[in-house]
CSV table of C-alpha atoms in Angstrom, one decimal:
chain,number,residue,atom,x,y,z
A,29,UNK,CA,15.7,13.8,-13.9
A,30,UNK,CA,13.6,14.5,-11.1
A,31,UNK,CA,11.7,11.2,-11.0
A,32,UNK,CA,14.2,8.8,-12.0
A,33,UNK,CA,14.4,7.4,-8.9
A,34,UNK,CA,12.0,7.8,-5.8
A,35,UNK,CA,9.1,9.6,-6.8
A,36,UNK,CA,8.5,10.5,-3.1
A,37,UNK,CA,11.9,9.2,-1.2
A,38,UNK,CA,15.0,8.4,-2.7
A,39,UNK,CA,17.6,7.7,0.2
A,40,UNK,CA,21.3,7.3,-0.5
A,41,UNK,CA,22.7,5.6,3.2
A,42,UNK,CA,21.2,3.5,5.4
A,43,UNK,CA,17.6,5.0,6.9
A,44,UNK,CA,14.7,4.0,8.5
A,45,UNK,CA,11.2,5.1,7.3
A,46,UNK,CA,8.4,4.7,9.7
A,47,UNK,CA,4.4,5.5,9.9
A,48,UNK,CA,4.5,7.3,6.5
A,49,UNK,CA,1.8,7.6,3.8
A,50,UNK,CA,2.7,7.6,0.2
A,51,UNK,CA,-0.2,8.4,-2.4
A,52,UNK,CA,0.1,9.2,-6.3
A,53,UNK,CA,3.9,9.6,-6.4
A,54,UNK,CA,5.8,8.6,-9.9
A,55,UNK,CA,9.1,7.8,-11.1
A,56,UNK,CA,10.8,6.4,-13.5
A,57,UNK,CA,12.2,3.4,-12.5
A,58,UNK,CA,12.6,3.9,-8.9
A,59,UNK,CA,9.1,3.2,-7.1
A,60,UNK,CA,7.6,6.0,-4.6
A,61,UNK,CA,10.6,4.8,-2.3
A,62,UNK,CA,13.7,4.0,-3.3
A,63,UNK,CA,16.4,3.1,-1.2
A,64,UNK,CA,20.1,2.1,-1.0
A,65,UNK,CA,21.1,-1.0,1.3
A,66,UNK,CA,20.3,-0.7,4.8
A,67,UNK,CA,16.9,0.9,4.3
A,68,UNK,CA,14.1,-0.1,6.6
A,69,UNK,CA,10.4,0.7,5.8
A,70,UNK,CA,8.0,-0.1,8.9
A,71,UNK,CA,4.1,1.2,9.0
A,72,UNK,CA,3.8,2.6,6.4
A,73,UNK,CA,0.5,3.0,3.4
A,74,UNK,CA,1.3,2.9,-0.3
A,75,UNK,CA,-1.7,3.6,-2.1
A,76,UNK,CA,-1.9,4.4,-6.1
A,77,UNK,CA,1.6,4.5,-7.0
A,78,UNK,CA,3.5,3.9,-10.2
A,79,UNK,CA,6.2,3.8,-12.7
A,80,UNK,CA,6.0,6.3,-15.7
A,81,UNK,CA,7.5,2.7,-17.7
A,82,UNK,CA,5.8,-0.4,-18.0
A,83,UNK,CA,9.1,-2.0,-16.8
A,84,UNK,CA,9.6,0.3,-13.4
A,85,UNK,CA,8.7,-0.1,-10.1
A,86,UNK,CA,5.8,2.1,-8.7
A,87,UNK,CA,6.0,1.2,-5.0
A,88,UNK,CA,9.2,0.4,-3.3
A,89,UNK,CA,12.2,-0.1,-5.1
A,90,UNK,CA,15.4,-1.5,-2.5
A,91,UNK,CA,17.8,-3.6,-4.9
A,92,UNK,CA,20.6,-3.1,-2.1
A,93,UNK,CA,18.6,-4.5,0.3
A,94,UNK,CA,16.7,-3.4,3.0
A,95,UNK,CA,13.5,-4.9,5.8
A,96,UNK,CA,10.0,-4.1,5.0
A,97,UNK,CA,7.9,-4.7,7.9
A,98,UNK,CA,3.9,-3.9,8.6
A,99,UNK,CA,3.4,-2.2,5.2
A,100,UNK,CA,0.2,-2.2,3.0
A,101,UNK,CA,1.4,-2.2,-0.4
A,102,UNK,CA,-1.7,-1.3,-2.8
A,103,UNK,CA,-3.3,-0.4,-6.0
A,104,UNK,CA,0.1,0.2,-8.1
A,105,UNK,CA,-1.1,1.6,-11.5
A,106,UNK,CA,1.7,0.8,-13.5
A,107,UNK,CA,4.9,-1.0,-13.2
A,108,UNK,CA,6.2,-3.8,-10.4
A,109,UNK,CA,4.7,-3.1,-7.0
A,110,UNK,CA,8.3,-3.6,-5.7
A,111,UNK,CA,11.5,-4.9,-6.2
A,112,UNK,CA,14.8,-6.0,-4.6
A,113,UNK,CA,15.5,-9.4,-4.4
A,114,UNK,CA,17.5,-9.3,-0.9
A,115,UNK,CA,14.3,-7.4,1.0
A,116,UNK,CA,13.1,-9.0,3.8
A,117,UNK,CA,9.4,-8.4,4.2
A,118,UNK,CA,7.3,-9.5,7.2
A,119,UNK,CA,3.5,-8.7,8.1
A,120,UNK,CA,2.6,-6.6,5.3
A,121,UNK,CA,-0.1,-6.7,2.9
A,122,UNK,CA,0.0,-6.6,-1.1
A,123,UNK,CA,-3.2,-6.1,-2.8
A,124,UNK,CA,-4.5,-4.7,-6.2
A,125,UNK,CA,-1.4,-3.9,-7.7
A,126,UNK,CA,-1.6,-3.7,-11.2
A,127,UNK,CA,1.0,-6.4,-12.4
A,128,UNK,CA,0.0,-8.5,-9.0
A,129,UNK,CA,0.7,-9.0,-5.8
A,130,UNK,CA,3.9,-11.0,-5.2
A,131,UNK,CA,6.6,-10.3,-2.9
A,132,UNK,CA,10.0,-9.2,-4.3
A,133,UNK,CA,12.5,-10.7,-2.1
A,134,UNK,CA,12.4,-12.9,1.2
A,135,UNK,CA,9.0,-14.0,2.5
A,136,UNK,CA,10.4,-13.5,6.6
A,137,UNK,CA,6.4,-14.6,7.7
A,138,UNK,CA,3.0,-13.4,8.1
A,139,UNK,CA,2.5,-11.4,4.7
A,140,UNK,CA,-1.0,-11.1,3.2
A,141,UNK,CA,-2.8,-10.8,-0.1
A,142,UNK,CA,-6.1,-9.6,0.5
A,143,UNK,CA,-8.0,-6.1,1.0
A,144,UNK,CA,-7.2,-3.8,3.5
A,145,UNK,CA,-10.5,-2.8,4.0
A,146,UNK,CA,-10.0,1.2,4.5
A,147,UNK,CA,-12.7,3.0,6.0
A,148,UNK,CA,-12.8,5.3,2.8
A,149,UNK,CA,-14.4,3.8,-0.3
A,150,UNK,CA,-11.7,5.3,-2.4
A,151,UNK,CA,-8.7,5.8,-0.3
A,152,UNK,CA,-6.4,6.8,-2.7
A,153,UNK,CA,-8.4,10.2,-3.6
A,154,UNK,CA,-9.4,10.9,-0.3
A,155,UNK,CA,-6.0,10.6,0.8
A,156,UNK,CA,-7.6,8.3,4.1
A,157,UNK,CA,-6.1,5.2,4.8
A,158,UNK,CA,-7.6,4.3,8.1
A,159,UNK,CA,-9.3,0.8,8.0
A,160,UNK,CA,-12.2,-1.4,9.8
A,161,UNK,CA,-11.9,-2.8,12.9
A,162,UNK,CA,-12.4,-6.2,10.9
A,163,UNK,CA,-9.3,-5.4,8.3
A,164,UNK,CA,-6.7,-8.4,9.0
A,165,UNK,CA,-4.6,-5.3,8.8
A,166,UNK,CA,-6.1,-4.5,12.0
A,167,UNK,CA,-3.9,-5.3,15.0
A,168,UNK,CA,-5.4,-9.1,16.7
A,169,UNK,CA,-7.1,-10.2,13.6
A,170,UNK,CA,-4.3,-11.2,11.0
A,171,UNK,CA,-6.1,-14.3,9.3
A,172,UNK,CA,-3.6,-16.8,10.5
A,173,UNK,CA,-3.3,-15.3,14.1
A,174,UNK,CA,0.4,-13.9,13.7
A,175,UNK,CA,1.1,-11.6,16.2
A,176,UNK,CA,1.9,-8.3,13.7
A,177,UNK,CA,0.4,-5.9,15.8
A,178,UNK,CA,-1.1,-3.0,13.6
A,179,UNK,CA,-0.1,-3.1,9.8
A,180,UNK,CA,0.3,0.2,7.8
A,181,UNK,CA,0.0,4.1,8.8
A,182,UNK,CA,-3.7,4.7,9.4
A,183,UNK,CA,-5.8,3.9,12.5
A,184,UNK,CA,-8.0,1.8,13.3
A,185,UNK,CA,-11.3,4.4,12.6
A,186,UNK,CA,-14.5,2.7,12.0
A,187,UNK,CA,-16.5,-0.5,12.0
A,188,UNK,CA,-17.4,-2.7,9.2
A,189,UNK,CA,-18.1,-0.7,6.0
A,190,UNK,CA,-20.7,-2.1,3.0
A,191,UNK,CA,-21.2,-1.5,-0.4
A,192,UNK,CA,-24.4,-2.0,-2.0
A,193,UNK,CA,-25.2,-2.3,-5.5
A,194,UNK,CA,-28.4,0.1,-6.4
A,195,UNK,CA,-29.8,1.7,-9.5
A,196,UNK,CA,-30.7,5.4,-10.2
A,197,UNK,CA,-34.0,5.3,-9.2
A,198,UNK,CA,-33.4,3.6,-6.4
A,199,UNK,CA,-30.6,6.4,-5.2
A,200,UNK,CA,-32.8,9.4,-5.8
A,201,UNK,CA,-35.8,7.9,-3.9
A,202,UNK,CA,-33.6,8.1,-1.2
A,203,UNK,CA,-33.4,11.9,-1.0
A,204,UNK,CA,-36.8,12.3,-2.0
């Protein structure tokens, strides 16, 4: 079946995957990545992943094993954001993910829990994952001052980024 495992990626030997973007990819079981033992995943963006099964794994799947290092790991639909209980993960960020945010695997330091803060309001559809200058993703201003330099695959592209809540009206006075 062609999403059985590794909607995006499904590596069978030891490889190394590195400032890559995965967006909207499905699978079965195996996550948008899934990976044999030896696989290391380093800068990259997962963004609106999941598992066709409420038991699968939409993000990264690596149950042989494997480093996970500078990721953002976000907005999972359905299934586990990850699994693999002998991953190593370092400076990377899980947020929104539909059954939560916990790590699968070894906690090697300096993981997160909290927005990335993109530059795009909805990142996932328009496919942009750079973030604010004020994102603890950003390199220099991880909350607890770890040195992780910049974590995921998008830049560094704009400054702080608001939200405001409005009515109707309000909005078309604006272009009035």
């Amino acid at each position: 079946d062609r999403y059985s495992a590794g909607g995006a990626v499904s590596i069978r030997g030891v490889s190394t995957i590195e400032e890559c973007v995965f967006i909207g990819n499905k699978a079965i079981q195996g996550g948008a990545v899934w990976g044999a033992s030896g696989t290391t995943i380093t800068r990259c963006t997962f963004l609106g992943n999941e598992s066709l099964t409420s038991t699968g794994v939409g993000g990264i799947a690596l149950d042989a094993g494997g480093t996970v290092n500078a990721v953002i790991l976000a907005n999972t639909l359905q299934g586990q954001a990850c699994s693999g209980s002998s991953v190593t993960w370092t400076c990377s960020n899980l947020f929104g993910n539909a059954l939560g945010d916990d790590l699968c695997g070894i906690d090697g330091g300096n993981n997160l829990q909290l927005d990335a803060e993109f530059c795009a309001v909805d990142p996932t559809t328009s496919l942009n994952v750079d973030i604010q200058s004020d994102s603890p993703c950003a390199a220099g201003v991880h909350p607890e001052g770890a040195d992780c330099g910049l974590i995921g695959a998008g830049a560094v592209a704009c400054g702080a980024v608001s939200a405001q809540p409005s009515s109707w009206s309000a909005v078309k006075r604006m272009f009035r």
